[in-house]
Amino acid sequence: MPRLTDPLTLPCGVQLPNRLLKSAMTEGLADLNDNATERHANLYRVWADGGTGTLVTGNVMVDRRFLERPGNVVIDGNGGAEMLQRWAAAGTGNNNQLWMQINHPGRQCQKVVAGHPLAPSDVQLGIPVMFGKPRAMTQDDIEAAISGYVRVAEVAQQAGFTGVQIHSAHGYLCSQFLSPIANRRDDEWGGSLANRARFLLEIIRRVRAAVGSSFPVAIKLNSADFSRGGFTFAESLQVAQWVSEAGIDLLEISGGTYEKMALMGERSDAGETQSTQAREAYFLEYAGAIREVTGVPLAITGGFRRRATMQAALDEGLLDVIGLGRPLCTQPDVHALLNGESADFARWEDKLRIGPGWLGPRSSSRMLVTLNFAAATQWYYQQIIRLSEGRPLLDSTGILAITLRHTLREQRFNKQRTFNRR
């Protein structure tokens, strides 16, 4: 059975140095022109030197009008080629892989960025305070978006990134096309699963044609949306088979959307078992079925904290690569983990909790889950910023103050960015 330290050869012929993958986490470090900065290079140098074999960047956006958050890097005719090259050089400095994740937020574009984003259909996200009602994409919009993914992949390859990952999870645009809730189209892009998957499969086809057969192309896919009437696990199995047959090199499985935050282990669907809730790696239960329908290496991201759990998943043949996200924000050096000297990552999530007393007696459990999700997310955002600037990490105290400061800072930044573009 493979060990964490063993290399892995992908279908395209590229070899991953070990079985650890830094999953994508949004950085928010771009400048007012949406270009990469020296902080990106600093941050990924830390992770490269830390020993993780494959690093996936935070989502690089394909359209300057629509961002996942202010501070995203965008490749949309806005320059910045030299800094992309510096980022790529820093992030591959330890003979590791650095893959650029490519994304479009669709309806998950905050109001502070765009009041009326684009989406497959005009179905608003169920968090109207943060997200506006989208406009249904026209055929021209769809073509422009697909071309944007291809453009970013080509630029990434030219800049020295060693691969790309297409984001089709967590409720962003590719994921929205797959979802019957977000996609209510009655043309060739909606309705049947084959039609809903057309957007993603066309992106894969065109990206592969643009970058060639020896350049890694990966996909991040939801195991399910965990919403009634949404993208199901059975549908995910079929899409996993299709993308595998389309010629990708690695399939990373995660799950959930902003409305159903399974990406953080918050699961509330009917029928969920206690054993599932208690599982450390909370998407691992889907791996066996996905293995049966795909022929490409598989990565699972979400909840891994103990070395024993990681090695057991490899021993059982459930996956090929262990995806890590938030643990690498606080413990970026994994050499001890790889050498068997360290068993666990710290469980900061247990400390990053806001009690119900803050919201008053009328607050719902769902509201508290959402607030805790936002607070923990912004706490980790701050750790990423501090890593990029060589500053010591924060402790868990004052999490509400951290959340408020972060929110105000992003709003100010976006106003400056908007003014800068006029």
Coordinates of C-alpha atoms in Angstrom, one line a residue:
M1 CA 0.0 0.0 0.0
P2 CA 1.2 3.5 -0.7
R3 CA 2.7 5.7 2.0
L4 CA 2.2 9.4 2.4
T5 CA 5.8 9.9 1.1
D6 CA 5.3 7.9 -2.1
P7 CA 5.2 9.6 -5.4
L8 CA 2.2 9.2 -7.8
T9 CA 2.3 9.3 -11.6
L10 CA -0.7 10.9 -13.2
P11 CA -2.3 9.8 -16.5
C12 CA -0.5 12.7 -18.3
G13 CA 2.9 11.4 -17.1
V14 CA 3.6 14.1 -14.5
Q15 CA 4.7 12.7 -11.1
L16 CA 3.4 14.1 -7.8
P17 CA 6.2 14.1 -5.2
N18 CA 4.0 12.7 -2.4
R19 CA 0.4 12.0 -1.5
L20 CA -0.4 15.4 0.2
L21 CA -2.3 18.1 -1.7
K22 CA -2.9 21.6 -0.4
S23 CA -6.5 22.1 -1.5
A24 CA -7.5 25.5 -2.8
M25 CA -8.2 28.2 -0.3
T26 CA -9.1 31.8 -1.4
E27 CA -6.2 34.1 -0.5
G28 CA -7.6 37.7 -1.0
L29 CA -4.1 39.0 -1.7
A30 CA -4.5 40.6 -5.1
D31 CA -3.8 44.3 -5.8
L32 CA -6.4 46.9 -7.0
N33 CA -5.9 45.7 -10.5
D34 CA -6.8 42.1 -9.5
N35 CA -3.2 41.0 -10.1
A36 CA -1.1 38.7 -8.1
T37 CA 1.3 40.3 -5.6
E38 CA 4.6 39.5 -3.8
R39 CA 2.5 38.2 -1.0
H40 CA 1.3 35.3 -3.2
A41 CA 4.9 34.4 -3.9
N42 CA 5.8 34.6 -0.2
L43 CA 2.8 32.5 0.9
Y44 CA 3.4 29.7 -1.7
R45 CA 7.1 29.7 -0.9
V46 CA 6.2 28.9 2.7
W47 CA 3.9 26.0 1.6
A48 CA 6.4 24.7 -1.0
D49 CA 9.2 24.7 1.6
G50 CA 6.8 23.0 4.0
G51 CA 6.9 19.8 2.0
T52 CA 3.3 19.4 0.6
G53 CA 3.8 17.7 -2.8
T54 CA 1.0 19.5 -4.7
L55 CA -0.3 23.0 -4.1
V56 CA -3.5 24.2 -5.6
T57 CA -4.0 28.0 -5.6
G58 CA -7.1 29.8 -4.5
N59 CA -9.6 30.4 -7.2
V60 CA -8.3 32.6 -10.0
M61 CA -11.2 34.3 -11.6
V62 CA -12.0 34.4 -15.3
D63 CA -14.0 37.7 -15.4
R64 CA -13.1 40.9 -13.6
R65 CA -16.8 41.8 -13.2
F66 CA -17.5 38.9 -10.9
L67 CA -15.4 37.8 -8.0
E68 CA -15.8 35.3 -5.2
R69 CA -14.5 38.0 -2.9
P70 CA -12.5 41.2 -3.2
G71 CA -8.8 40.4 -3.5
N72 CA -9.2 37.5 -6.0
V73 CA -6.6 37.3 -8.7
V74 CA -8.2 37.7 -12.1
I75 CA -6.8 36.9 -15.6
D76 CA -9.0 39.0 -17.9
G77 CA -6.8 41.3 -20.0
N78 CA -5.6 43.1 -16.9
G79 CA -1.9 42.4 -17.1
G80 CA 0.2 41.0 -14.3
A81 CA 2.2 38.4 -16.2
E82 CA 5.5 39.1 -14.4
M83 CA 4.0 38.6 -11.0
L84 CA 2.3 35.4 -12.1
Q85 CA 5.7 34.1 -13.1
R86 CA 7.2 35.1 -9.7
W87 CA 4.3 33.3 -8.0
A88 CA 4.8 30.2 -10.1
A89 CA 8.6 30.2 -9.4
A90 CA 8.1 30.5 -5.7
G91 CA 5.4 27.9 -5.5
T92 CA 7.5 25.3 -7.3
G93 CA 10.7 26.0 -5.5
N94 CA 10.8 22.6 -3.7
N95 CA 10.3 20.5 -6.9
N96 CA 6.6 20.3 -6.1
Q97 CA 3.6 20.8 -8.2
L98 CA 1.7 24.2 -8.3
W99 CA -1.7 24.1 -10.0
M100 CA -3.8 27.1 -10.6
Q101 CA -7.5 26.7 -9.7
I102 CA -9.8 28.4 -12.3
N103 CA -13.2 29.6 -11.2
H104 CA -16.2 31.8 -11.9
P105 CA -18.5 32.6 -8.9
G106 CA -21.8 32.6 -10.8
R107 CA -24.5 33.7 -8.4
Q108 CA -22.0 33.3 -5.4
C109 CA -20.7 36.8 -6.2
Q110 CA -21.0 39.1 -3.2
K111 CA -23.2 42.2 -3.5
V112 CA -20.2 44.4 -2.7
V113 CA -18.7 43.2 -6.0
A114 CA -21.7 42.9 -8.2
G115 CA -25.4 43.4 -7.4
H116 CA -26.6 41.3 -10.3
P117 CA -24.1 38.5 -11.2
L118 CA -24.5 35.9 -13.9
A119 CA -25.8 32.4 -13.3
P120 CA -27.4 29.6 -15.3
S121 CA -30.8 30.8 -14.2
D122 CA -32.1 33.8 -12.3
V123 CA -32.4 31.9 -9.0
Q124 CA -31.1 33.8 -6.1
L125 CA -28.9 32.3 -3.4
G126 CA -30.7 31.8 -0.1
I127 CA -28.6 34.5 1.6
P128 CA -30.1 37.7 0.2
V129 CA -28.2 39.9 2.6
M130 CA -24.9 39.0 0.9
F131 CA -25.9 38.0 -2.6
G132 CA -28.0 39.7 -5.2
K133 CA -30.5 38.2 -7.7
P134 CA -28.5 36.9 -10.7
R135 CA -29.3 37.4 -14.4
A136 CA -29.7 34.2 -16.4
M137 CA -26.8 33.7 -18.8
T138 CA -27.3 34.1 -22.5
Q139 CA -25.6 31.9 -25.1
D140 CA -23.0 34.6 -25.5
D141 CA -22.4 34.8 -21.8
I142 CA -21.9 31.0 -21.7
E143 CA -19.5 31.1 -24.5
A144 CA -17.5 34.0 -22.9
A145 CA -17.3 32.1 -19.6
I146 CA -16.0 28.9 -21.3
S147 CA -13.5 30.9 -23.2
G148 CA -12.4 32.5 -20.0
Y149 CA -11.5 29.2 -18.4
V150 CA -9.5 28.3 -21.4
R151 CA -7.7 31.7 -21.4
V152 CA -6.7 31.4 -17.8
A153 CA -5.4 27.8 -18.3
E154 CA -3.2 29.0 -21.2
V155 CA -1.9 31.9 -19.2
A156 CA -1.2 29.6 -16.2
Q157 CA 0.8 27.2 -18.4
Q158 CA 2.8 30.1 -19.9
A159 CA 3.6 31.6 -16.5
G160 CA 5.1 28.4 -15.2
F161 CA 2.3 26.8 -13.1
T162 CA 2.6 23.1 -13.5
G163 CA -1.1 22.3 -13.9
V164 CA -4.7 23.6 -13.5
Q165 CA -7.8 22.6 -11.6
I166 CA -11.3 23.5 -12.8
H167 CA -13.5 24.3 -9.8
S168 CA -16.8 22.5 -10.1
A169 CA -17.8 22.3 -6.4
H170 CA -19.0 24.4 -3.5
G171 CA -21.8 26.1 -5.5
Y172 CA -19.7 28.1 -7.9
L173 CA -20.6 28.4 -11.6
C174 CA -19.7 25.0 -12.9
S175 CA -21.5 23.5 -9.8
Q176 CA -24.5 25.7 -10.5
F177 CA -24.9 24.3 -14.0
L178 CA -24.9 20.8 -12.5
S179 CA -27.6 21.7 -9.8
P180 CA -31.3 21.4 -10.7
I181 CA -31.9 24.1 -8.1
A182 CA -29.7 26.7 -9.6
N183 CA -30.1 25.5 -13.2
R184 CA -33.7 25.7 -14.5
R185 CA -32.8 26.2 -18.1
D186 CA -34.8 24.4 -20.9
D187 CA -32.2 24.6 -23.6
E188 CA -29.1 22.4 -24.3
W189 CA -27.5 23.7 -21.0
G190 CA -30.3 22.5 -18.7
G191 CA -32.8 19.9 -17.9
S192 CA -31.2 16.4 -18.1
L193 CA -28.0 15.7 -16.3
A194 CA -26.2 15.3 -19.6
N195 CA -27.3 18.9 -20.5
R196 CA -26.4 20.2 -17.1
A197 CA -22.9 18.6 -17.3
R198 CA -22.4 20.1 -20.8
F199 CA -20.8 23.3 -19.5
L200 CA -18.2 21.5 -17.4
L201 CA -17.4 18.9 -20.1
E202 CA -17.0 21.5 -22.7
I203 CA -14.6 23.4 -20.5
I204 CA -12.5 20.3 -20.0
R205 CA -12.5 19.5 -23.7
R206 CA -11.3 23.0 -24.7
V207 CA -8.8 23.3 -21.8
R208 CA -7.2 20.0 -22.7
A209 CA -7.0 21.0 -26.4
A210 CA -5.3 24.3 -25.3
V211 CA -2.7 23.0 -22.9
G212 CA -1.9 19.6 -24.5
S213 CA -1.8 16.0 -23.3
S214 CA 1.2 16.3 -20.9
F215 CA -0.1 19.1 -18.7
P216 CA -2.2 18.1 -15.6
V217 CA -5.8 19.1 -15.7
A218 CA -7.7 18.3 -12.5
I219 CA -11.4 18.8 -11.5
K220 CA -12.9 19.6 -8.1
L221 CA -16.3 18.1 -7.8
N222 CA -19.1 17.9 -5.2
S223 CA -20.0 14.5 -3.9
A224 CA -23.4 16.2 -3.5
D225 CA -24.9 19.5 -2.7
F226 CA -26.7 18.1 0.4
S227 CA -29.8 20.2 -0.5
R228 CA -33.2 18.6 -1.2
G229 CA -33.8 18.7 -5.0
G230 CA -30.1 19.5 -5.7
F231 CA -27.2 17.7 -7.2
T232 CA -27.2 14.2 -5.8
F233 CA -24.6 11.6 -5.1
A234 CA -26.0 9.4 -7.9
E235 CA -25.6 12.3 -10.3
S236 CA -22.1 13.0 -9.0
L237 CA -21.1 9.4 -9.7
Q238 CA -22.2 9.8 -13.3
V239 CA -20.5 13.2 -13.7
A240 CA -17.3 11.7 -12.1
Q241 CA -17.4 8.9 -14.8
W242 CA -17.8 11.5 -17.6
V243 CA -15.0 13.8 -16.5
S244 CA -12.7 10.7 -16.0
E245 CA -13.5 9.7 -19.6
A246 CA -12.9 13.2 -20.8
G247 CA -9.2 12.9 -20.0
I248 CA -8.6 14.6 -16.6
D249 CA -5.6 13.7 -14.4
L250 CA -7.0 14.0 -10.9
L251 CA -10.4 14.2 -9.4
E252 CA -10.8 15.9 -6.1
I253 CA -14.0 15.3 -4.1
S254 CA -15.5 17.7 -1.7
G255 CA -19.1 18.8 -1.1
G256 CA -21.7 21.4 -0.2
T257 CA -22.5 25.0 -1.1
Y258 CA -22.7 28.3 0.8
E259 CA -26.3 27.3 1.7
K260 CA -25.3 23.8 2.8
M261 CA -21.8 24.0 4.3
A262 CA -20.7 20.4 4.1
L263 CA -17.4 21.7 3.0
M264 CA -16.8 22.5 6.7
G265 CA -18.4 19.3 8.0
E266 CA -21.7 21.0 8.8
R267 CA -24.3 18.5 7.6
S268 CA -28.0 18.5 8.5
D269 CA -29.7 16.5 5.9
A270 CA -32.4 14.0 6.9
G271 CA -31.1 10.4 7.0
E272 CA -27.5 11.4 8.0
T273 CA -26.2 8.9 10.5
Q274 CA -24.3 9.6 13.7
S275 CA -21.3 7.6 12.4
T276 CA -21.2 9.9 9.4
Q277 CA -21.3 13.0 11.6
A278 CA -18.5 11.6 13.7
R279 CA -16.2 10.7 10.8
E280 CA -13.0 12.7 10.7
A281 CA -12.7 12.7 6.9
Y282 CA -16.3 13.5 6.1
F283 CA -16.3 12.8 2.4
L284 CA -14.4 9.6 2.6
E285 CA -17.6 7.6 2.7
Y286 CA -18.2 8.3 -1.0
A287 CA -14.8 7.3 -2.2
G288 CA -15.5 3.6 -2.7
A289 CA -18.4 4.2 -5.1
I290 CA -16.5 6.9 -7.0
R291 CA -13.6 4.4 -7.4
E292 CA -15.9 2.0 -9.2
V293 CA -16.9 4.4 -11.9
T294 CA -13.6 6.4 -12.5
G295 CA -10.2 5.5 -13.8
V296 CA -8.2 8.5 -12.6
P297 CA -6.4 9.2 -9.4
L298 CA -8.7 10.4 -6.6
A299 CA -8.2 13.0 -3.9
I300 CA -10.5 13.6 -1.0
T301 CA -10.5 16.9 0.9
G302 CA -12.4 17.7 4.1
G303 CA -11.7 17.0 7.8
F304 CA -8.4 15.1 7.7
R305 CA -6.5 15.9 10.9
R306 CA -4.7 12.7 12.0
R307 CA -1.9 10.9 10.3
A308 CA -3.4 7.6 11.2
T309 CA -6.6 8.4 9.4
M310 CA -4.7 9.5 6.3
Q311 CA -2.6 6.4 6.1
A312 CA -5.6 4.2 6.8
A313 CA -7.4 5.8 3.8
L314 CA -4.4 5.0 1.6
D315 CA -4.1 1.5 3.0
E316 CA -7.8 0.7 2.2
G317 CA -7.3 2.0 -1.4
L318 CA -10.1 4.5 -0.9
L319 CA -8.0 7.3 -2.4
D320 CA -4.6 8.2 -3.9
V321 CA -4.1 11.7 -2.5
I322 CA -5.0 13.4 0.8
G323 CA -6.4 16.9 0.5
L324 CA -5.6 19.4 3.2
G325 CA -6.9 22.9 3.6
R326 CA -7.2 24.8 6.8
P327 CA -4.6 22.7 8.7
L328 CA -1.9 24.1 6.4
C329 CA -2.9 27.7 7.5
T330 CA -1.6 27.0 11.0
Q331 CA 0.9 24.2 10.4
P332 CA 2.4 24.8 6.9
D333 CA 5.4 22.5 7.5
V334 CA 4.4 18.8 7.0
H335 CA 7.8 17.2 7.1
A336 CA 7.2 15.8 10.6
L337 CA 3.8 14.4 9.4
L338 CA 5.5 12.8 6.3
N339 CA 8.2 11.3 8.5
G340 CA 5.8 9.9 11.0
E341 CA 7.0 12.1 13.8
S342 CA 3.7 14.0 14.2
A343 CA 0.3 12.4 14.5
D344 CA -2.2 15.3 14.4
F345 CA -3.0 18.7 13.1
A346 CA -4.4 21.1 15.7
R347 CA -8.2 21.3 15.7
W348 CA -8.7 25.0 15.8
E349 CA -12.4 24.6 14.7
D350 CA -13.2 23.4 18.2
K351 CA -12.2 26.8 19.5
L352 CA -13.6 29.0 16.8
R353 CA -17.2 29.0 18.0
I354 CA -19.6 31.8 18.8
G355 CA -22.2 30.8 21.4
P356 CA -26.0 31.3 20.9
G357 CA -25.9 34.1 23.5
W358 CA -24.5 36.5 21.0
L359 CA -27.6 36.2 18.7
G360 CA -30.4 36.4 21.4
P361 CA -33.2 34.0 22.2
R362 CA -34.9 34.1 18.8
S363 CA -31.8 33.0 16.9
S364 CA -32.1 29.8 14.9
S365 CA -29.6 27.0 15.0
R366 CA -29.1 27.5 11.2
M367 CA -28.2 31.2 11.8
L368 CA -25.7 30.2 14.4
V369 CA -24.1 27.6 12.0
T370 CA -23.9 30.3 9.3
L371 CA -22.3 32.8 11.7
N372 CA -19.8 30.3 12.9
F373 CA -18.9 29.3 9.3
A374 CA -18.3 33.0 8.4
A375 CA -16.3 33.7 11.6
A376 CA -14.1 30.6 11.2
T377 CA -13.6 31.3 7.5
Q378 CA -12.5 34.9 8.2
W379 CA -10.2 33.8 11.0
Y380 CA -8.4 31.5 8.5
Y381 CA -8.3 34.3 6.0
Q382 CA -6.3 36.2 8.5
Q383 CA -3.9 33.3 9.0
I384 CA -3.2 33.2 5.3
I385 CA -2.5 37.0 5.2
R386 CA -0.1 36.6 8.2
L387 CA 1.7 33.7 6.5
S388 CA 2.1 35.8 3.4
E389 CA 3.6 38.6 5.4
G390 CA 5.8 36.5 7.7
R391 CA 3.9 37.5 10.8
P392 CA 3.0 35.3 13.8
L393 CA -0.4 33.6 13.7
L394 CA -3.5 34.7 15.6
D395 CA -4.9 32.8 18.5
S396 CA -8.7 32.2 18.7
T397 CA -9.6 35.1 21.0
G398 CA -11.7 37.9 19.8
I399 CA -13.2 36.1 16.9
L400 CA -16.2 38.4 16.5
A401 CA -13.8 41.4 16.3
I402 CA -11.7 39.6 13.8
T403 CA -14.8 38.9 11.7
L404 CA -16.0 42.5 11.8
R405 CA -12.6 44.0 11.0
H406 CA -12.2 41.6 8.0
T407 CA -15.6 42.4 6.6
L408 CA -15.0 46.2 6.8
R409 CA -11.5 45.8 5.3
E410 CA -12.9 43.9 2.3
Q411 CA -15.6 46.4 1.7
R412 CA -13.1 49.3 1.7
F413 CA -10.8 47.4 -0.6
N414 CA -13.6 46.7 -3.1
K415 CA -14.6 50.4 -3.2
Q416 CA -11.0 51.3 -3.9
R417 CA -10.8 48.6 -6.6
T418 CA -14.0 49.8 -8.3
F419 CA -12.7 53.4 -8.3
N420 CA -9.4 52.3 -9.6
R421 CA -11.0 50.6 -12.6
R422 CA -13.0 53.7 -13.7

